[in-house]
GROMACS .gro file of C-alpha atoms in nm:
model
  304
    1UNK     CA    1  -1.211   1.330   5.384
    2UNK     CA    2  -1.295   1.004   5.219
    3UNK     CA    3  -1.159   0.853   4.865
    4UNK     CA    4  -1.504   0.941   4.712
    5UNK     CA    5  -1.583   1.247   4.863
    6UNK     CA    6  -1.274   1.465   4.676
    7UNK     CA    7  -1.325   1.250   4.378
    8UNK     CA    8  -1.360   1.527   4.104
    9UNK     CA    9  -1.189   1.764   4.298
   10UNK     CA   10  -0.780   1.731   4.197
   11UNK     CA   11  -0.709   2.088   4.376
   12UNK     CA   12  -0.811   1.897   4.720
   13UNK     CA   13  -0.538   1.677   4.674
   14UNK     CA   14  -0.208   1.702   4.776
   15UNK     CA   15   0.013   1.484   4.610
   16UNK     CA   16   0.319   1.312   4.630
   17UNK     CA   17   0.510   1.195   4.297
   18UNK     CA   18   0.778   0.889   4.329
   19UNK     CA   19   1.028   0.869   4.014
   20UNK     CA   20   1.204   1.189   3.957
   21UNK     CA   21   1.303   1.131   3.593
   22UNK     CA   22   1.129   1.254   3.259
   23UNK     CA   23   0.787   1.162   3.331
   24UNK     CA   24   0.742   1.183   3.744
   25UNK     CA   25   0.933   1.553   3.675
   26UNK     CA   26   0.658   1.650   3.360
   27UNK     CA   27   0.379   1.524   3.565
   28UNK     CA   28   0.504   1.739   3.886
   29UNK     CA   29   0.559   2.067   3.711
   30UNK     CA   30   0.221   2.026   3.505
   31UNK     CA   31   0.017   1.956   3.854
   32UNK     CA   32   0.208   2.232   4.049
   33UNK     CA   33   0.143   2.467   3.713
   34UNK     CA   34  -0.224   2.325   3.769
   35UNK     CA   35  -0.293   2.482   4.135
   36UNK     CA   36  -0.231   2.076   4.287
   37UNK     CA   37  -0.046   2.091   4.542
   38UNK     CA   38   0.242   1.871   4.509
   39UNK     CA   39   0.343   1.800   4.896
   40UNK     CA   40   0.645   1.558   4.839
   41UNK     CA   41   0.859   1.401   4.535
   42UNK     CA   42   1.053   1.082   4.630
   43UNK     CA   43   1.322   0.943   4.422
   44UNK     CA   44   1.626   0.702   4.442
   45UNK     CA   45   1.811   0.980   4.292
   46UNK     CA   46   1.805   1.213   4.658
   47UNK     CA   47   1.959   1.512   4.404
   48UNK     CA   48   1.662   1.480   4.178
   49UNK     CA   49   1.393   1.478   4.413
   50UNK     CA   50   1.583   1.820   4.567
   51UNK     CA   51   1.564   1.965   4.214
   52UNK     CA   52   1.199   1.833   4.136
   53UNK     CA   53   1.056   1.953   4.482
   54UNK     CA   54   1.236   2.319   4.460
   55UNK     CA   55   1.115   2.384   4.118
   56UNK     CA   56   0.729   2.220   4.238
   57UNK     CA   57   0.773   2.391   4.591
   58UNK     CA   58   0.704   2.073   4.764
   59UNK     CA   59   0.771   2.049   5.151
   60UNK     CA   60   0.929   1.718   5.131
   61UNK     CA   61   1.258   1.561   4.913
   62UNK     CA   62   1.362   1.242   5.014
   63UNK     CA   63   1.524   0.878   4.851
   64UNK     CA   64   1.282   0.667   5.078
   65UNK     CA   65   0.879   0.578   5.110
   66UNK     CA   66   0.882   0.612   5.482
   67UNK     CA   67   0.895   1.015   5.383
   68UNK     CA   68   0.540   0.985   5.223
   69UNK     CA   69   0.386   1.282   5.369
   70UNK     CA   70   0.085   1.243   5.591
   71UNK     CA   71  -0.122   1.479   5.405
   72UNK     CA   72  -0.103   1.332   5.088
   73UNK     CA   73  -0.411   1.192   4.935
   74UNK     CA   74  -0.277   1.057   4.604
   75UNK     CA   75   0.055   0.897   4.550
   76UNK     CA   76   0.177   0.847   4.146
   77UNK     CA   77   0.448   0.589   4.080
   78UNK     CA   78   0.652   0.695   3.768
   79UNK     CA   79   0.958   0.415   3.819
   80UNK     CA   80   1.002   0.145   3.555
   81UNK     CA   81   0.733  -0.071   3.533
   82UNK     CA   82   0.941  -0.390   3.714
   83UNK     CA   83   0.980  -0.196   4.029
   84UNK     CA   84   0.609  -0.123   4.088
   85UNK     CA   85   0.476  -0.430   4.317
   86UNK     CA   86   0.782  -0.317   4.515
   87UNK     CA   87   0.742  -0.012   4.524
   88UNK     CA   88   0.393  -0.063   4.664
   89UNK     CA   89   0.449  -0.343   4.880
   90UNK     CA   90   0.709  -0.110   5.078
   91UNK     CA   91   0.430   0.217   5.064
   92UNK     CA   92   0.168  -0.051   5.238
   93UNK     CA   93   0.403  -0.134   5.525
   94UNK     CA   94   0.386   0.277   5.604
   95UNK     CA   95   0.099   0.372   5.842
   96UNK     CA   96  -0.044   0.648   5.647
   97UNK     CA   97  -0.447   0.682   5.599
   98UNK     CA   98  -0.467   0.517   5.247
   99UNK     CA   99  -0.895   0.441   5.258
  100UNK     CA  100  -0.822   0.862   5.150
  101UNK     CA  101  -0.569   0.797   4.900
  102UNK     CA  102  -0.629   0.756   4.537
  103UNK     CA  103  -0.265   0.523   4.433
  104UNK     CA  104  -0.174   0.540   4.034
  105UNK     CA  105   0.105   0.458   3.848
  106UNK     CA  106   0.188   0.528   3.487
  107UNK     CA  107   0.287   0.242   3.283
  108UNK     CA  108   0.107   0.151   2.973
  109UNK     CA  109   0.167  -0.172   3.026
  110UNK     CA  110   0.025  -0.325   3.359
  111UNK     CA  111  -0.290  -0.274   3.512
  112UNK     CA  112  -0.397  -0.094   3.801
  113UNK     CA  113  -0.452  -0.439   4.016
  114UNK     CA  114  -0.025  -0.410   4.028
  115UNK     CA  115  -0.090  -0.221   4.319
  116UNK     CA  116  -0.302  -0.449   4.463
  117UNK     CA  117  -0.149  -0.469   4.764
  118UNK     CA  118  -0.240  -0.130   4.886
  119UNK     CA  119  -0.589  -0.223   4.759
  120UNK     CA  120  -0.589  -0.432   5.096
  121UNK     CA  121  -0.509  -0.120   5.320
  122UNK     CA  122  -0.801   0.075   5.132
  123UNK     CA  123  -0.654   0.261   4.876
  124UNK     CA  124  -0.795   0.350   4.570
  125UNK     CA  125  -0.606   0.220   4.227
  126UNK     CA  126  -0.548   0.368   3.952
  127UNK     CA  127  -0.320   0.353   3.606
  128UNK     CA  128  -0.303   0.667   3.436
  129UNK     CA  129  -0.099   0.663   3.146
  130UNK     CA  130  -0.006   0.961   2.884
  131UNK     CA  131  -0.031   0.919   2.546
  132UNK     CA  132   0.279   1.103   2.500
  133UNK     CA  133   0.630   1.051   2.483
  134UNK     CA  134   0.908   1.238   2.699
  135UNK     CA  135   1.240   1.246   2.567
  136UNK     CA  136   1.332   1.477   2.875
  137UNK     CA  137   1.190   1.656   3.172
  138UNK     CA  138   1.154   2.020   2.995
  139UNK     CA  139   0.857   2.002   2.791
  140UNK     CA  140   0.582   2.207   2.924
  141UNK     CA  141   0.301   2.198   2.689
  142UNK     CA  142   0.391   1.744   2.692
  143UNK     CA  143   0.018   1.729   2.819
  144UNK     CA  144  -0.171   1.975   2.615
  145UNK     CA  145  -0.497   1.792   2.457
  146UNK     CA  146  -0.312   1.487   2.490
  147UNK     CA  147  -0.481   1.156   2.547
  148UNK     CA  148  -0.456   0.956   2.875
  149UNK     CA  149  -0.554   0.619   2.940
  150UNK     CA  150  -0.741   0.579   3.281
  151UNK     CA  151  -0.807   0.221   3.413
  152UNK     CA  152  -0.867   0.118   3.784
  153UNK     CA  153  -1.111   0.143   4.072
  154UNK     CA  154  -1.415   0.328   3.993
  155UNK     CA  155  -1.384   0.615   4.199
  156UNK     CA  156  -0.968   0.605   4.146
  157UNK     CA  157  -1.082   0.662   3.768
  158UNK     CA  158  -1.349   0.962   3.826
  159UNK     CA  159  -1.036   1.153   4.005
  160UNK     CA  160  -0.813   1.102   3.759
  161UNK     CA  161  -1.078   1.208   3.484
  162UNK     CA  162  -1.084   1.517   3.651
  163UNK     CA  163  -0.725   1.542   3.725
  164UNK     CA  164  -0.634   1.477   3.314
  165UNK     CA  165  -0.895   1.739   3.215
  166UNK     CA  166  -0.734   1.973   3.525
  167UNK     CA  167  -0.373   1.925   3.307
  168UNK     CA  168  -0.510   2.015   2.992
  169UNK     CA  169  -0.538   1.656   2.822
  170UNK     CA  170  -0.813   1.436   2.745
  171UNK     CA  171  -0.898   1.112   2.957
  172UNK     CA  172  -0.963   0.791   2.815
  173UNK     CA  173  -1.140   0.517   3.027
  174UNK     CA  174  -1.027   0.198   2.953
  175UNK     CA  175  -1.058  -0.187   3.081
  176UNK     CA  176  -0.725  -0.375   3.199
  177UNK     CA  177  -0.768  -0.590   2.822
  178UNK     CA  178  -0.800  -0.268   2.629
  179UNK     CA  179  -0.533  -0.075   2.835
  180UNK     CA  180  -0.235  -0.269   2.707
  181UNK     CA  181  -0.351  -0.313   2.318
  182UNK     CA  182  -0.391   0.049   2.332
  183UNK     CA  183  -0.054   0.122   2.483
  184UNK     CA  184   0.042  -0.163   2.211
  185UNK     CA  185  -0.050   0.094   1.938
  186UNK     CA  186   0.167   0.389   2.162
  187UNK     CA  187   0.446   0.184   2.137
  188UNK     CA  188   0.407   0.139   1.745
  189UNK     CA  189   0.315   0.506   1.642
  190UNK     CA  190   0.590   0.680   1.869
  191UNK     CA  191   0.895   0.427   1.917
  192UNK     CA  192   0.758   0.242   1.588
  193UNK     CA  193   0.739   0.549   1.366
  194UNK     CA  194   1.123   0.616   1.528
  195UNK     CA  195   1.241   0.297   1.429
  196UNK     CA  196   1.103   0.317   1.073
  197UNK     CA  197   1.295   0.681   1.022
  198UNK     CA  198   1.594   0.477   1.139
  199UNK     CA  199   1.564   0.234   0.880
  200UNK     CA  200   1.512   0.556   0.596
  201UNK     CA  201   1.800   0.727   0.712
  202UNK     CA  202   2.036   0.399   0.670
  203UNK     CA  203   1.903   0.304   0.361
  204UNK     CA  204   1.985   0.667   0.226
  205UNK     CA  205   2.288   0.635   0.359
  206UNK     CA  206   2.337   0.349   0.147
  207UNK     CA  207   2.293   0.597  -0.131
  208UNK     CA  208   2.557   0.837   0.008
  209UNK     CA  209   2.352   1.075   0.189
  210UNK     CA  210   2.462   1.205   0.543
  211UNK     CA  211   2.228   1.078   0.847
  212UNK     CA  212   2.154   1.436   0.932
  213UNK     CA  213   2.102   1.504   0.551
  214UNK     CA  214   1.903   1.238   0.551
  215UNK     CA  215   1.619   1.364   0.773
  216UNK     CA  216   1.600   1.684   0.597
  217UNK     CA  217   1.557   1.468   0.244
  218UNK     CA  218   1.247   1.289   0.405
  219UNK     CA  219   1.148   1.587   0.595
  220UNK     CA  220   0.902   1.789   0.355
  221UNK     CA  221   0.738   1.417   0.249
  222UNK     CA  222   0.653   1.293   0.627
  223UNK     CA  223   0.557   1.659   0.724
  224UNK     CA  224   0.265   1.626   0.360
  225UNK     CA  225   0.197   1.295   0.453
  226UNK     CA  226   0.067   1.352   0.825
  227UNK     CA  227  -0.132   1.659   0.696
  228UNK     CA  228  -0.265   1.451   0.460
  229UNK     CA  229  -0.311   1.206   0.756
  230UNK     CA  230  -0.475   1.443   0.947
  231UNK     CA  231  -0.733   1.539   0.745
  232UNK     CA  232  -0.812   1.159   0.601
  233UNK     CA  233  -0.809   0.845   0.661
  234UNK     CA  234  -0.530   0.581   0.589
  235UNK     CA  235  -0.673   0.419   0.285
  236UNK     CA  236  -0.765   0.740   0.100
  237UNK     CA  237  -0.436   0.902   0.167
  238UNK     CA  238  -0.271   0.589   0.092
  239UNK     CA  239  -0.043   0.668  -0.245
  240UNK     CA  240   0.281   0.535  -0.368
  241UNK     CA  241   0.362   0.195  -0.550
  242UNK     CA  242   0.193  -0.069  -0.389
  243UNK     CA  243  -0.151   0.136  -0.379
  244UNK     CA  244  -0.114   0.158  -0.759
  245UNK     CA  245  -0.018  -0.207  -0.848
  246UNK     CA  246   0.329  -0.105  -0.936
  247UNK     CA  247   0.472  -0.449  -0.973
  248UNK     CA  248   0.726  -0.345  -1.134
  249UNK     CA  249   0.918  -0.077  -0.909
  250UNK     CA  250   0.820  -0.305  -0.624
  251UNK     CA  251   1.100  -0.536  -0.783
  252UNK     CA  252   1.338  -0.286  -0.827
  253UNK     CA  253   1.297  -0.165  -0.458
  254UNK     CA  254   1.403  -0.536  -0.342
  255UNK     CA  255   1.630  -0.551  -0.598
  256UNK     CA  256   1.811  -0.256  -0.453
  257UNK     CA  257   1.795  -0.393  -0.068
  258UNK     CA  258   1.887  -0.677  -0.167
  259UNK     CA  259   2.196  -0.556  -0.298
  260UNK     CA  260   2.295  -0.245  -0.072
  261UNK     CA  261   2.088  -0.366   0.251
  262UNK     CA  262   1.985  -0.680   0.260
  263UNK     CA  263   1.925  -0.723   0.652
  264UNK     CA  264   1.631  -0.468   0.603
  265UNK     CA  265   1.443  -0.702   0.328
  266UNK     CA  266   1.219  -0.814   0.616
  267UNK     CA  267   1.117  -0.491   0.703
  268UNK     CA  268   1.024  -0.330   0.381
  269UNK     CA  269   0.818  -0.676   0.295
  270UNK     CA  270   0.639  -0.645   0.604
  271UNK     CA  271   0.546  -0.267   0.514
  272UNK     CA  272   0.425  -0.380   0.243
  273UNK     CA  273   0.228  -0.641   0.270
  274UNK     CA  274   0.021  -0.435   0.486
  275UNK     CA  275   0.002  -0.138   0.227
  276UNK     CA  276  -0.143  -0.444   0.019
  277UNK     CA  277  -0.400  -0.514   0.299
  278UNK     CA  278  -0.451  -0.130   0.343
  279UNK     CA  279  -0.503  -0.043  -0.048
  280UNK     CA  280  -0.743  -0.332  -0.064
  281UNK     CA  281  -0.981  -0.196   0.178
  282UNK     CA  282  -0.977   0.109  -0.031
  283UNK     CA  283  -1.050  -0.033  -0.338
  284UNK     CA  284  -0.714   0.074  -0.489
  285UNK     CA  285  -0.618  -0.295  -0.585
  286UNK     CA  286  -0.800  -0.553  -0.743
  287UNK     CA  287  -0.697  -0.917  -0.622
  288UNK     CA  288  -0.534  -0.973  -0.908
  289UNK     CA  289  -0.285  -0.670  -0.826
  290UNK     CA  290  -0.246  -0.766  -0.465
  291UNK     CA  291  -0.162  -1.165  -0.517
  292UNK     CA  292   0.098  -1.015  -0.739
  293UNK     CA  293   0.257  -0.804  -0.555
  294UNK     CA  294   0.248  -1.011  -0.250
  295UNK     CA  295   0.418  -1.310  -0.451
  296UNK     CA  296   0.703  -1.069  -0.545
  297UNK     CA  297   0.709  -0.982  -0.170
  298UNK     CA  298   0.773  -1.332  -0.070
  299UNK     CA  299   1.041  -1.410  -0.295
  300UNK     CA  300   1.202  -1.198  -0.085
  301UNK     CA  301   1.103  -1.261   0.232
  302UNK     CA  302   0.953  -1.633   0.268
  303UNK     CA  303   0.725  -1.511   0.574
  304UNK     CA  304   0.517  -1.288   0.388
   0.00000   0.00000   0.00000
């Protein structure tokens, strides 16, 4: 069996997973779940890989690369993304028929050519990474009609098309450029959007209001705003102060960080200025409005 002949045919794969932690273990139970055979998971963590290979009923658990089993045909690397030349540099010194093997890892960040070195023994590369964010290992619908970016060798890619649609999700083919501005953008709507409900909650709590509280305040207003989302675009579902020229409630909003939270200043200017740059394209500001309102912003932030 060569890398191209089981190309778009997942089910004739068995697998081995390396990284036994939130996403190696969601990957692993959604490819066993799938009908893929999952014939080895290999982690640092020797208790992990028991507990990931008894709930995928893999034949191998082991803390070392020399285990890779001989009949696997596609290796995935979920470790942290500074570990994965290693990682592959010790799975090339195995002798183990890699011209079959499709080899992907699942960072957002680096390319498939990472692996490079197994590129030299044959093997077929491949980054495959979820659009999707996993807070923990139990979360078995993590892949429904999710998006996953897919960037690598040719025929690497065309199995993992196949494997993404096998899971449920939706593949996305993408260069090594595009493949870390998009996982840019990941990092900005998941840990980004996480970050900016930080920043609510504390300035509630400037205001009295109980962390916990103070999700349940915003809750009913992000839950309309991402149906509104949903169904439009940005600039039309755009509302709020800045989209209506609002000068004047602008100030008092800095007034008020400025005196109960000053250190976040930066971050509501920022916000801002691209509501300004986000209303404009809409039409919802005149020039007029938006020089105003970003003058006010940079009174209070000089790098507006």
């Amino acid at each position: 069996m060569s890398v191209s002949s089981s190309a778009e045919r997942p089910s004739k794969r068995p697998v081995t997973v390396l990284g036994a932690g939130a996403v190696g273990t969601a990957l692993a139970r959604r490819m066993a779940g799938a009908g893929i055979t999952v014939a080895g998971v290999i982690s640092r963590d020797v208790s992990a890989a028991d507990r990931l290979a008894a709930a995928v009923d893999a034949s191998v658990a082991a803390s070392n690369e020399e285990a890779l089993p001989a009949s696997t045909r596609a290796v995935f690397l979920c470790v942290p993304d500074d570990v994965i030349g290693d990682v592959a540099y010790r799975l090339a010194q195995i002798d183990h028929p890699w011209h079959k093997t499709v080899v992907a890892h699942t960072s957002g960040a680096v390319p498939a050519a990472v692996l490079g070195v197994l590129s030299g023994e044959g093997a077929a590369l491949l980054s495959l990474h979820p659009m999707q964010t996993f807070p923990g290992p139990d979360h078995p619908g993590a892949f429904d009609d999710i998006f996953v970016g897919l960037e690598g060798d040719p025929i690497a890619v065309e199995y993992g098309a196949a494997l993404v649609r096998r899971l449920g999700a939706r593949p996305l083919r993408l260069s090594a450029n595009e493949k870390t501005r998009v996982h840019a953008a990941a990092a900005l709507a998941s840990n980004g959007l996480a970050a900016l409900l930080a920043v609510v909650r504390e300035v509630l709590g400037t205001a009295g209001i109980a962390p916990d509280d103070a999700t349940a305040v915003v809750q009913p207003l992000i839950d309309r705003t991402w149906s509104n989302l949903s169904q439009e675009s940005p600039e039309s579902a755009m509302t709020g102060p800045v989209a209506r020229g609002d000068s004047g409630t602008i100030r008092k909003h800095l007034d008020a960080l400025q005196s109960a939270a000053p250190h976040l200043l930066p971050v509501y200017c920022a916000l801002a200025k691209e509501q300004v740059r986000v209303a404009r394209r809409a039409d919802k500001l005149t020039h007029d409005q938006a020089g105003a309102i970003l003058d006010l912003l940079r009174s209070s932030d000089p790098n507006i």
